[in-house]
Amino acid sequence: MPVGGLTHRATDNAADLVVRNAKIHTGDAIRPQVEAIAIRDGVITVVGDDNDVAPHVGPDTKVVDALGRRMIPGLNDAHLHVIRGGLNYVLELRWDGVRTLRQGLAMLREQAARTPKGQWVRVVGGWSAEQFAERRLPTVTELNAAAPDTPVFVLHLYQAAVLNRAAVKAAGLTRETPDPKGGQIVRGRDGEPTGMLLAAPSALVLYSTLAKAPMLEGEDRKTSTRHFLRELNRFGLTSAIDAAGGFQNFPDNYSTVVELAKAGQLSLRIAYHLFPQTAGQEIDDLRRWIEVARPEDGDEWLRLNGAGENLTWAAADFENFAEPRPELGDYETEFEKAVRLLMEHGWGFRLHATYDETIRRDLAVFEKIAADGLFPAGNRWLFDHAETVSADSLDRIAALGGAMSVQNRLSFQGEAFLSRYGPGAAADAPPLRAMLERGLTVGAGTDATRVSTYNPWIALHWLVTGRTAGDLVLRPPHNRVDRRTALAMFTEAGAALTGEEGVKGVLRSGFLADLAVLSEDYFNVPEQDIAHIESLLTVVGGRIVHAAAEYEGLEEELPPVSPAWSPVAHFGGYQATPATGLSGARQAELLGQAVTESEQHRQWRARRTLDHQPSSTFFDPCFSL
């Protein structure tokens, strides 16, 4: 848009894009606040004010006025299942952000009516019963009423799935179907499956059933992934570390992002991990991968970051906080082989570890290898999740040069965690301040899409407030972080976990041009409104990949959602709700303060004989005779 005071100048180093008139938080301690930024060839060339960027405005420079809004470095989700999420995004009905079960069921009913025969309606993560006004799951009866003939699969966290009658049939579940290890098919008095599946505590029964639904193929996979990345851009995400995960095979399921990267069609930078999928052949898989690739192979758009989040299946302590902690068998022998193999070949890794009991066992293996001088051997490694990690374990992690990646899983599972482990454990789940006080790099993420939502502002809200999606306070002030620290966990720390702290994570000359102009000022909105922030302008590598409000139409064009009956084509993704302003509790608190002040003022007047009405007298004409 034309901007007064910035005229075109003949220059050999004209910027491709200039964003000015912004409140820019750079994240750079040397120059933390600026007003304008210039970008050329995907890299930041100038940070400063109008006078600094003016010489770089040429006839082809796109100048965007931020209208005084807050700008931040692009967000980096340090633990996101972005590759798997992209392959399925347009097939999923998202309840992320939906505030009532009634609305969710209405969406489901409408979607079932347009879903063709042979396809399923699937609600896969990103929500919790606690976010609903009704505070409950849908029932099988409700799903049958909403979709009598179309299979419906509704996943709730790592805890359960609810299937309607048609989905039970489509999945081939019968009275003869055995319960898988660690899972339960709930059955009625007649022995037939009711439609409820329980993780007890393994989620394999949930995901193996979901895997029976039809999947996308070919170009539809690319279109789905591009729309998912655009949805992430909507919230200011410019990078993500893909944590691999179950049912994400290499190289088959990675081919879509590889093809998009080759075509220059990624709108999010992805650093990915490799996760052995078959129990019993994990070492063989790792050995094959080591022979053909090395961490950091690739470029700033798509790069290998190491192994994990599992190295061996036996060492995984999958969390279902509605169930007791899983008791793992002996796994150290194969686990040690995997770690030694990675260290010897320059591969870092990340490890899913929910409970301190698992973390202590893993650390004992690392310390044994370190005694031989082979750990960490200059390789990056980290623990994911770590809700119950102890102070002693954190000291051992720091001594071994490890890092941490935390996610807001308790935004959605906090009530279950509190019920099982009590308020003391919940207050330290995870111990954020203890991690930071030890100087550990602590990246933040969401663990989307099958548990938490992919909206990073829900995670930032959780980091700052300690509140769940159901507005329950779990973490007290001593285990929360301030807004700047939380943002750094989503920017600088994420870059450090991929070895890219020298090129991204802050807005500085010479760094990658990844940024977001926000709908609200993150540093000044009430805490409860952090969760409602979105990006109005997201830039990745100097490309405008998302634009809304005044900037609508500046973003790159996407192909239409395919297939046309997709839930995303009709409902979109995250269901945004307006900022609440004062919460009911805070409103009542302020009213109470006002009443107290009023009474104090009345007493002051009475003491000065300005008010002759006795303090014990109460008059309400509604009750007068």
JSON list of N, CA, C and O in Angstrom, two decimals, residues 417-465:
[
{"chain": "A", "resi": 417, "resn": "PHE", "atom": "N", "xyz": [-5.16, -35.47, 35.25]},
{"chain": "A", "resi": 417, "resn": "PHE", "atom": "CA", "xyz": [-3.89, -35.54, 35.97]},
{"chain": "A", "resi": 417, "resn": "PHE", "atom": "C", "xyz": [-4.09, -35.16, 37.43]},
{"chain": "A", "resi": 417, "resn": "PHE", "atom": "O", "xyz": [-3.59, -35.83, 38.34]},
{"chain": "A", "resi": 418, "resn": "LEU", "atom": "N", "xyz": [-4.83, -34.08, 37.67]},
{"chain": "A", "resi": 418, "resn": "LEU", "atom": "CA", "xyz": [-5.09, -33.63, 39.04]},
{"chain": "A", "resi": 418, "resn": "LEU", "atom": "C", "xyz": [-5.82, -34.69, 39.84]},
{"chain": "A", "resi": 418, "resn": "LEU", "atom": "O", "xyz": [-5.49, -34.96, 41.00]},
{"chain": "A", "resi": 419, "resn": "SER", "atom": "N", "xyz": [-6.80, -35.32, 39.23]},
{"chain": "A", "resi": 419, "resn": "SER", "atom": "CA", "xyz": [-7.58, -36.34, 39.92]},
{"chain": "A", "resi": 419, "resn": "SER", "atom": "C", "xyz": [-6.72, -37.52, 40.33]},
{"chain": "A", "resi": 419, "resn": "SER", "atom": "O", "xyz": [-6.88, -38.09, 41.42]},
{"chain": "A", "resi": 420, "resn": "ARG", "atom": "N", "xyz": [-5.77, -37.90, 39.48]},
{"chain": "A", "resi": 420, "resn": "ARG", "atom": "CA", "xyz": [-4.96, -39.08, 39.78]},
{"chain": "A", "resi": 420, "resn": "ARG", "atom": "C", "xyz": [-3.77, -38.77, 40.68]},
{"chain": "A", "resi": 420, "resn": "ARG", "atom": "O", "xyz": [-3.45, -39.55, 41.59]},
{"chain": "A", "resi": 421, "resn": "TYR", "atom": "N", "xyz": [-3.11, -37.64, 40.47]},
{"chain": "A", "resi": 421, "resn": "TYR", "atom": "CA", "xyz": [-1.84, -37.40, 41.16]},
{"chain": "A", "resi": 421, "resn": "TYR", "atom": "C", "xyz": [-1.90, -36.30, 42.22]},
{"chain": "A", "resi": 421, "resn": "TYR", "atom": "O", "xyz": [-0.94, -36.12, 42.96]},
{"chain": "A", "resi": 422, "resn": "GLY", "atom": "N", "xyz": [-3.00, -35.54, 42.26]},
{"chain": "A", "resi": 422, "resn": "GLY", "atom": "CA", "xyz": [-3.15, -34.56, 43.32]},
{"chain": "A", "resi": 422, "resn": "GLY", "atom": "C", "xyz": [-2.59, -33.19, 42.97]},
{"chain": "A", "resi": 422, "resn": "GLY", "atom": "O", "xyz": [-1.83, -33.03, 42.01]},
{"chain": "A", "resi": 423, "resn": "PRO", "atom": "N", "xyz": [-2.95, -32.17, 43.77]},
{"chain": "A", "resi": 423, "resn": "PRO", "atom": "CA", "xyz": [-2.56, -30.79, 43.45]},
{"chain": "A", "resi": 423, "resn": "PRO", "atom": "C", "xyz": [-1.06, -30.53, 43.53]},
{"chain": "A", "resi": 423, "resn": "PRO", "atom": "O", "xyz": [-0.54, -29.69, 42.80]},
{"chain": "A", "resi": 424, "resn": "GLY", "atom": "N", "xyz": [-0.35, -31.25, 44.40]},
{"chain": "A", "resi": 424, "resn": "GLY", "atom": "CA", "xyz": [1.09, -31.03, 44.50]},
{"chain": "A", "resi": 424, "resn": "GLY", "atom": "C", "xyz": [1.81, -31.41, 43.22]},
{"chain": "A", "resi": 424, "resn": "GLY", "atom": "O", "xyz": [2.64, -30.64, 42.70]},
{"chain": "A", "resi": 425, "resn": "ALA", "atom": "N", "xyz": [1.50, -32.58, 42.69]},
{"chain": "A", "resi": 425, "resn": "ALA", "atom": "CA", "xyz": [2.12, -33.02, 41.44]},
{"chain": "A", "resi": 425, "resn": "ALA", "atom": "C", "xyz": [1.67, -32.14, 40.28]},
{"chain": "A", "resi": 425, "resn": "ALA", "atom": "O", "xyz": [2.47, -31.80, 39.39]},
{"chain": "A", "resi": 426, "resn": "ALA", "atom": "N", "xyz": [0.39, -31.76, 40.28]},
{"chain": "A", "resi": 426, "resn": "ALA", "atom": "CA", "xyz": [-0.12, -30.92, 39.19]},
{"chain": "A", "resi": 426, "resn": "ALA", "atom": "C", "xyz": [0.55, -29.56, 39.16]},
{"chain": "A", "resi": 426, "resn": "ALA", "atom": "O", "xyz": [0.73, -28.97, 38.09]},
{"chain": "A", "resi": 427, "resn": "ALA", "atom": "N", "xyz": [0.92, -29.05, 40.33]},
{"chain": "A", "resi": 427, "resn": "ALA", "atom": "CA", "xyz": [1.57, -27.73, 40.40]},
{"chain": "A", "resi": 427, "resn": "ALA", "atom": "C", "xyz": [2.92, -27.73, 39.71]},
{"chain": "A", "resi": 427, "resn": "ALA", "atom": "O", "xyz": [3.40, -26.68, 39.26]},
{"chain": "A", "resi": 428, "resn": "ASP", "atom": "N", "xyz": [3.56, -28.90, 39.62]},
{"chain": "A", "resi": 428, "resn": "ASP", "atom": "CA", "xyz": [4.90, -29.00, 39.02]},
{"chain": "A", "resi": 428, "resn": "ASP", "atom": "C", "xyz": [4.89, -29.78, 37.71]},
{"chain": "A", "resi": 428, "resn": "ASP", "atom": "O", "xyz": [5.92, -30.34, 37.31]},
{"chain": "A", "resi": 429, "resn": "ALA", "atom": "N", "xyz": [3.77, -29.83, 37.02]},
{"chain": "A", "resi": 429, "resn": "ALA", "atom": "CA", "xyz": [3.67, -30.66, 35.82]},
{"chain": "A", "resi": 429, "resn": "ALA", "atom": "C", "xyz": [3.56, -29.79, 34.57]},
{"chain": "A", "resi": 429, "resn": "ALA", "atom": "O", "xyz": [2.47, -29.31, 34.26]},
{"chain": "A", "resi": 430, "resn": "PRO", "atom": "N", "xyz": [4.65, -29.66, 33.84]},
{"chain": "A", "resi": 430, "resn": "PRO", "atom": "CA", "xyz": [6.03, -29.99, 34.21]},
{"chain": "A", "resi": 430, "resn": "PRO", "atom": "C", "xyz": [6.68, -28.84, 34.97]},
{"chain": "A", "resi": 430, "resn": "PRO", "atom": "O", "xyz": [6.15, -27.73, 34.98]},
{"chain": "A", "resi": 431, "resn": "PRO", "atom": "N", "xyz": [7.84, -29.07, 35.59]},
{"chain": "A", "resi": 431, "resn": "PRO", "atom": "CA", "xyz": [8.50, -28.03, 36.38]},
{"chain": "A", "resi": 431, "resn": "PRO", "atom": "C", "xyz": [9.26, -27.03, 35.50]},
{"chain": "A", "resi": 431, "resn": "PRO", "atom": "O", "xyz": [10.49, -27.08, 35.37]},
{"chain": "A", "resi": 432, "resn": "LEU", "atom": "N", "xyz": [8.55, -26.11, 34.90]},
{"chain": "A", "resi": 432, "resn": "LEU", "atom": "CA", "xyz": [9.12, -25.19, 33.91]},
{"chain": "A", "resi": 432, "resn": "LEU", "atom": "C", "xyz": [10.26, -24.35, 34.50]},
{"chain": "A", "resi": 432, "resn": "LEU", "atom": "O", "xyz": [11.33, -24.22, 33.91]},
{"chain": "A", "resi": 433, "resn": "ARG", "atom": "N", "xyz": [9.97, -23.75, 35.64]},
{"chain": "A", "resi": 433, "resn": "ARG", "atom": "CA", "xyz": [10.97, -22.84, 36.21]},
{"chain": "A", "resi": 433, "resn": "ARG", "atom": "C", "xyz": [12.24, -23.60, 36.62]},
{"chain": "A", "resi": 433, "resn": "ARG", "atom": "O", "xyz": [13.35, -23.09, 36.46]},
{"chain": "A", "resi": 434, "resn": "ALA", "atom": "N", "xyz": [12.07, -24.81, 37.13]},
{"chain": "A", "resi": 434, "resn": "ALA", "atom": "CA", "xyz": [13.24, -25.60, 37.52]},
{"chain": "A", "resi": 434, "resn": "ALA", "atom": "C", "xyz": [14.10, -25.94, 36.31]},
{"chain": "A", "resi": 434, "resn": "ALA", "atom": "O", "xyz": [15.33, -25.95, 36.38]},
{"chain": "A", "resi": 435, "resn": "MET", "atom": "N", "xyz": [13.46, -26.20, 35.17]},
{"chain": "A", "resi": 435, "resn": "MET", "atom": "CA", "xyz": [14.20, -26.46, 33.94]},
{"chain": "A", "resi": 435, "resn": "MET", "atom": "C", "xyz": [15.01, -25.23, 33.53]},
{"chain": "A", "resi": 435, "resn": "MET", "atom": "O", "xyz": [16.21, -25.32, 33.22]},
{"chain": "A", "resi": 436, "resn": "LEU", "atom": "N", "xyz": [14.36, -24.09, 33.52]},
{"chain": "A", "resi": 436, "resn": "LEU", "atom": "CA", "xyz": [15.01, -22.86, 33.08]},
{"chain": "A", "resi": 436, "resn": "LEU", "atom": "C", "xyz": [16.10, -22.42, 34.04]},
{"chain": "A", "resi": 436, "resn": "LEU", "atom": "O", "xyz": [17.15, -21.91, 33.62]},
{"chain": "A", "resi": 437, "resn": "GLU", "atom": "N", "xyz": [15.88, -22.60, 35.33]},
{"chain": "A", "resi": 437, "resn": "GLU", "atom": "CA", "xyz": [16.88, -22.21, 36.33]},
{"chain": "A", "resi": 437, "resn": "GLU", "atom": "C", "xyz": [18.17, -22.99, 36.19]},
{"chain": "A", "resi": 437, "resn": "GLU", "atom": "O", "xyz": [19.24, -22.52, 36.60]},
{"chain": "A", "resi": 438, "resn": "ARG", "atom": "N", "xyz": [18.11, -24.17, 35.62]},
{"chain": "A", "resi": 438, "resn": "ARG", "atom": "CA", "xyz": [19.31, -24.98, 35.41]},
{"chain": "A", "resi": 438, "resn": "ARG", "atom": "C", "xyz": [20.01, -24.65, 34.09]},
{"chain": "A", "resi": 438, "resn": "ARG", "atom": "O", "xyz": [20.98, -25.30, 33.72]},
{"chain": "A", "resi": 439, "resn": "GLY", "atom": "N", "xyz": [19.47, -23.67, 33.38]},
{"chain": "A", "resi": 439, "resn": "GLY", "atom": "CA", "xyz": [20.09, -23.26, 32.13]},
{"chain": "A", "resi": 439, "resn": "GLY", "atom": "C", "xyz": [19.79, -24.17, 30.96]},
{"chain": "A", "resi": 439, "resn": "GLY", "atom": "O", "xyz": [20.43, -24.07, 29.91]},
{"chain": "A", "resi": 440, "resn": "LEU", "atom": "N", "xyz": [18.81, -25.05, 31.11]},
{"chain": "A", "resi": 440, "resn": "LEU", "atom": "CA", "xyz": [18.44, -25.95, 30.02]},
{"chain": "A", "resi": 440, "resn": "LEU", "atom": "C", "xyz": [17.73, -25.18, 28.91]},
{"chain": "A", "resi": 440, "resn": "LEU", "atom": "O", "xyz": [16.96, -24.25, 29.18]},
{"chain": "A", "resi": 441, "resn": "THR", "atom": "N", "xyz": [17.99, -25.55, 27.68]},
{"chain": "A", "resi": 441, "resn": "THR", "atom": "CA", "xyz": [17.17, -25.07, 26.57]},
{"chain": "A", "resi": 441, "resn": "THR", "atom": "C", "xyz": [15.82, -25.76, 26.68]},
{"chain": "A", "resi": 441, "resn": "THR", "atom": "O", "xyz": [15.74, -26.98, 26.71]},
{"chain": "A", "resi": 442, "resn": "VAL", "atom": "N", "xyz": [14.75, -24.95, 26.73]},
{"chain": "A", "resi": 442, "resn": "VAL", "atom": "CA", "xyz": [13.41, -25.50, 26.88]},
{"chain": "A", "resi": 442, "resn": "VAL", "atom": "C", "xyz": [12.55, -24.98, 25.73]},
{"chain": "A", "resi": 442, "resn": "VAL", "atom": "O", "xyz": [12.12, -23.82, 25.73]},
{"chain": "A", "resi": 443, "resn": "GLY", "atom": "N", "xyz": [12.32, -25.82, 24.74]},
{"chain": "A", "resi": 443, "resn": "GLY", "atom": "CA", "xyz": [11.45, -25.47, 23.64]},
{"chain": "A", "resi": 443, "resn": "GLY", "atom": "C", "xyz": [10.01, -25.77, 24.01]},
{"chain": "A", "resi": 443, "resn": "GLY", "atom": "O", "xyz": [9.74, -26.63, 24.86]},
{"chain": "A", "resi": 444, "resn": "ALA", "atom": "N", "xyz": [9.08, -25.06, 23.39]},
{"chain": "A", "resi": 444, "resn": "ALA", "atom": "CA", "xyz": [7.66, -25.27, 23.68]},
{"chain": "A", "resi": 444, "resn": "ALA", "atom": "C", "xyz": [6.92, -25.65, 22.41]},
{"chain": "A", "resi": 444, "resn": "ALA", "atom": "O", "xyz": [7.27, -25.22, 21.31]},
{"chain": "A", "resi": 445, "resn": "GLY", "atom": "N", "xyz": [5.90, -26.47, 22.58]},
{"chain": "A", "resi": 445, "resn": "GLY", "atom": "CA", "xyz": [5.10, -26.90, 21.44]},
{"chain": "A", "resi": 445, "resn": "GLY", "atom": "C", "xyz": [3.72, -27.33, 21.89]},
{"chain": "A", "resi": 445, "resn": "GLY", "atom": "O", "xyz": [3.31, -27.07, 23.03]},
{"chain": "A", "resi": 446, "resn": "THR", "atom": "N", "xyz": [3.02, -28.01, 21.01]},
{"chain": "A", "resi": 446, "resn": "THR", "atom": "CA", "xyz": [1.62, -28.38, 21.27]},
{"chain": "A", "resi": 446, "resn": "THR", "atom": "C", "xyz": [1.36, -29.88, 21.33]},
{"chain": "A", "resi": 446, "resn": "THR", "atom": "O", "xyz": [0.38, -30.29, 21.94]},
{"chain": "A", "resi": 447, "resn": "ASP", "atom": "N", "xyz": [2.17, -30.70, 20.67]},
{"chain": "A", "resi": 447, "resn": "ASP", "atom": "CA", "xyz": [1.91, -32.13, 20.51]},
{"chain": "A", "resi": 447, "resn": "ASP", "atom": "C", "xyz": [0.64, -32.37, 19.69]},
{"chain": "A", "resi": 447, "resn": "ASP", "atom": "O", "xyz": [0.01, -33.42, 19.81]},
{"chain": "A", "resi": 448, "resn": "ALA", "atom": "N", "xyz": [0.24, -31.39, 18.89]},
{"chain": "A", "resi": 448, "resn": "ALA", "atom": "CA", "xyz": [-0.92, -31.57, 18.02]},
{"chain": "A", "resi": 448, "resn": "ALA", "atom": "C", "xyz": [-0.57, -32.62, 16.94]},
{"chain": "A", "resi": 448, "resn": "ALA", "atom": "O", "xyz": [0.60, -32.87, 16.67]},
{"chain": "A", "resi": 449, "resn": "THR", "atom": "N", "xyz": [-1.55, -33.29, 16.36]},
{"chain": "A", "resi": 449, "resn": "THR", "atom": "CA", "xyz": [-2.93, -32.88, 16.34]},
{"chain": "A", "resi": 449, "resn": "THR", "atom": "C", "xyz": [-3.85, -33.85, 17.09]},
{"chain": "A", "resi": 449, "resn": "THR", "atom": "O", "xyz": [-5.07, -33.60, 17.16]},
{"chain": "A", "resi": 450, "resn": "ARG", "atom": "N", "xyz": [-3.36, -34.96, 17.62]},
{"chain": "A", "resi": 450, "resn": "ARG", "atom": "CA", "xyz": [-4.25, -35.99, 18.15]},
{"chain": "A", "resi": 450, "resn": "ARG", "atom": "C", "xyz": [-4.56, -35.83, 19.63]},
{"chain": "A", "resi": 450, "resn": "ARG", "atom": "O", "xyz": [-5.40, -36.56, 20.15]},
{"chain": "A", "resi": 451, "resn": "VAL", "atom": "N", "xyz": [-3.88, -34.93, 20.30]},
{"chain": "A", "resi": 451, "resn": "VAL", "atom": "CA", "xyz": [-4.26, -34.59, 21.67]},
{"chain": "A", "resi": 451, "resn": "VAL", "atom": "C", "xyz": [-4.57, -33.10, 21.71]},
{"chain": "A", "resi": 451, "resn": "VAL", "atom": "O", "xyz": [-5.70, -32.68, 21.62]},
{"chain": "A", "resi": 452, "resn": "SER", "atom": "N", "xyz": [-3.55, -32.29, 21.80]},
{"chain": "A", "resi": 452, "resn": "SER", "atom": "CA", "xyz": [-3.75, -30.85, 21.88]},
{"chain": "A", "resi": 452, "resn": "SER", "atom": "C", "xyz": [-4.10, -30.26, 20.52]},
{"chain": "A", "resi": 452, "resn": "SER", "atom": "O", "xyz": [-3.82, -30.85, 19.48]},
{"chain": "A", "resi": 453, "resn": "THR", "atom": "N", "xyz": [-4.66, -29.07, 20.54]},
{"chain": "A", "resi": 453, "resn": "THR", "atom": "CA", "xyz": [-4.87, -28.34, 19.32]},
{"chain": "A", "resi": 453, "resn": "THR", "atom": "C", "xyz": [-3.55, -27.81, 18.79]},
{"chain": "A", "resi": 453, "resn": "THR", "atom": "O", "xyz": [-2.59, -27.63, 19.54]},
{"chain": "A", "resi": 454, "resn": "TYR", "atom": "N", "xyz": [-3.51, -27.52, 17.50]},
{"chain": "A", "resi": 454, "resn": "TYR", "atom": "CA", "xyz": [-2.32, -26.97, 16.88]},
{"chain": "A", "resi": 454, "resn": "TYR", "atom": "C", "xyz": [-2.21, -25.46, 17.08]},
{"chain": "A", "resi": 454, "resn": "TYR", "atom": "O", "xyz": [-1.23, -24.85, 16.66]},
{"chain": "A", "resi": 455, "resn": "ASN", "atom": "N", "xyz": [-3.20, -24.82, 17.71]},
{"chain": "A", "resi": 455, "resn": "ASN", "atom": "CA", "xyz": [-3.15, -23.38, 17.94]},
{"chain": "A", "resi": 455, "resn": "ASN", "atom": "C", "xyz": [-2.10, -23.07, 19.00]},
{"chain": "A", "resi": 455, "resn": "ASN", "atom": "O", "xyz": [-2.30, -23.38, 20.19]},
{"chain": "A", "resi": 456, "resn": "PRO", "atom": "N", "xyz": [-0.98, -22.44, 18.64]},
{"chain": "A", "resi": 456, "resn": "PRO", "atom": "CA", "xyz": [0.09, -22.22, 19.62]},
{"chain": "A", "resi": 456, "resn": "PRO", "atom": "C", "xyz": [-0.28, -21.23, 20.71]},
{"chain": "A", "resi": 456, "resn": "PRO", "atom": "O", "xyz": [0.34, -21.22, 21.78]},
{"chain": "A", "resi": 457, "resn": "TRP", "atom": "N", "xyz": [-1.31, -20.40, 20.47]},
{"chain": "A", "resi": 457, "resn": "TRP", "atom": "CA", "xyz": [-1.68, -19.40, 21.48]},
{"chain": "A", "resi": 457, "resn": "TRP", "atom": "C", "xyz": [-2.38, -20.06, 22.66]},
{"chain": "A", "resi": 457, "resn": "TRP", "atom": "O", "xyz": [-2.35, -19.51, 23.78]},
{"chain": "A", "resi": 458, "resn": "ILE", "atom": "N", "xyz": [-2.96, -21.22, 22.47]},
{"chain": "A", "resi": 458, "resn": "ILE", "atom": "CA", "xyz": [-3.49, -21.98, 23.60]},
{"chain": "A", "resi": 458, "resn": "ILE", "atom": "C", "xyz": [-2.32, -22.44, 24.48]},
{"chain": "A", "resi": 458, "resn": "ILE", "atom": "O", "xyz": [-2.39, -22.40, 25.71]},
{"chain": "A", "resi": 459, "resn": "ALA", "atom": "N", "xyz": [-1.23, -22.86, 23.84]},
{"chain": "A", "resi": 459, "resn": "ALA", "atom": "CA", "xyz": [-0.04, -23.29, 24.59]},
{"chain": "A", "resi": 459, "resn": "ALA", "atom": "C", "xyz": [0.62, -22.10, 25.29]},
{"chain": "A", "resi": 459, "resn": "ALA", "atom": "O", "xyz": [1.06, -22.21, 26.45]},
{"chain": "A", "resi": 460, "resn": "LEU", "atom": "N", "xyz": [0.71, -20.95, 24.62]},
{"chain": "A", "resi": 460, "resn": "LEU", "atom": "CA", "xyz": [1.29, -19.77, 25.25]},
{"chain": "A", "resi": 460, "resn": "LEU", "atom": "C", "xyz": [0.44, -19.32, 26.43]},
{"chain": "A", "resi": 460, "resn": "LEU", "atom": "O", "xyz": [0.97, -18.93, 27.49]},
{"chain": "A", "resi": 461, "resn": "HIS", "atom": "N", "xyz": [-0.89, -19.40, 26.29]},
{"chain": "A", "resi": 461, "resn": "HIS", "atom": "CA", "xyz": [-1.78, -19.09, 27.40]},
{"chain": "A", "resi": 461, "resn": "HIS", "atom": "C", "xyz": [-1.51, -20.02, 28.58]},
{"chain": "A", "resi": 461, "resn": "HIS", "atom": "O", "xyz": [-1.45, -19.58, 29.75]},
{"chain": "A", "resi": 462, "resn": "TRP", "atom": "N", "xyz": [-1.32, -21.30, 28.30]},
{"chain": "A", "resi": 462, "resn": "TRP", "atom": "CA", "xyz": [-1.04, -22.28, 29.36]},
{"chain": "A", "resi": 462, "resn": "TRP", "atom": "C", "xyz": [0.30, -22.01, 30.04]},
{"chain": "A", "resi": 462, "resn": "TRP", "atom": "O", "xyz": [0.41, -22.10, 31.27]},
{"chain": "A", "resi": 463, "resn": "LEU", "atom": "N", "xyz": [1.31, -21.66, 29.27]},
{"chain": "A", "resi": 463, "resn": "LEU", "atom": "CA", "xyz": [2.62, -21.36, 29.85]},
{"chain": "A", "resi": 463, "resn": "LEU", "atom": "C", "xyz": [2.54, -20.18, 30.81]},
{"chain": "A", "resi": 463, "resn": "LEU", "atom": "O", "xyz": [3.15, -20.19, 31.88]},
{"chain": "A", "resi": 464, "resn": "VAL", "atom": "N", "xyz": [1.79, -19.16, 30.43]},
{"chain": "A", "resi": 464, "resn": "VAL", "atom": "CA", "xyz": [1.74, -17.92, 31.20]},
{"chain": "A", "resi": 464, "resn": "VAL", "atom": "C", "xyz": [0.77, -18.01, 32.38]},
{"chain": "A", "resi": 464, "resn": "VAL", "atom": "O", "xyz": [1.06, -17.49, 33.46]},
{"chain": "A", "resi": 465, "resn": "THR", "atom": "N", "xyz": [-0.38, -18.69, 32.19]},
{"chain": "A", "resi": 465, "resn": "THR", "atom": "CA", "xyz": [-1.41, -18.67, 33.22]},
{"chain": "A", "resi": 465, "resn": "THR", "atom": "C", "xyz": [-1.49, -19.94, 34.06]},
{"chain": "A", "resi": 465, "resn": "THR", "atom": "O", "xyz": [-2.04, -19.91, 35.17]}
]
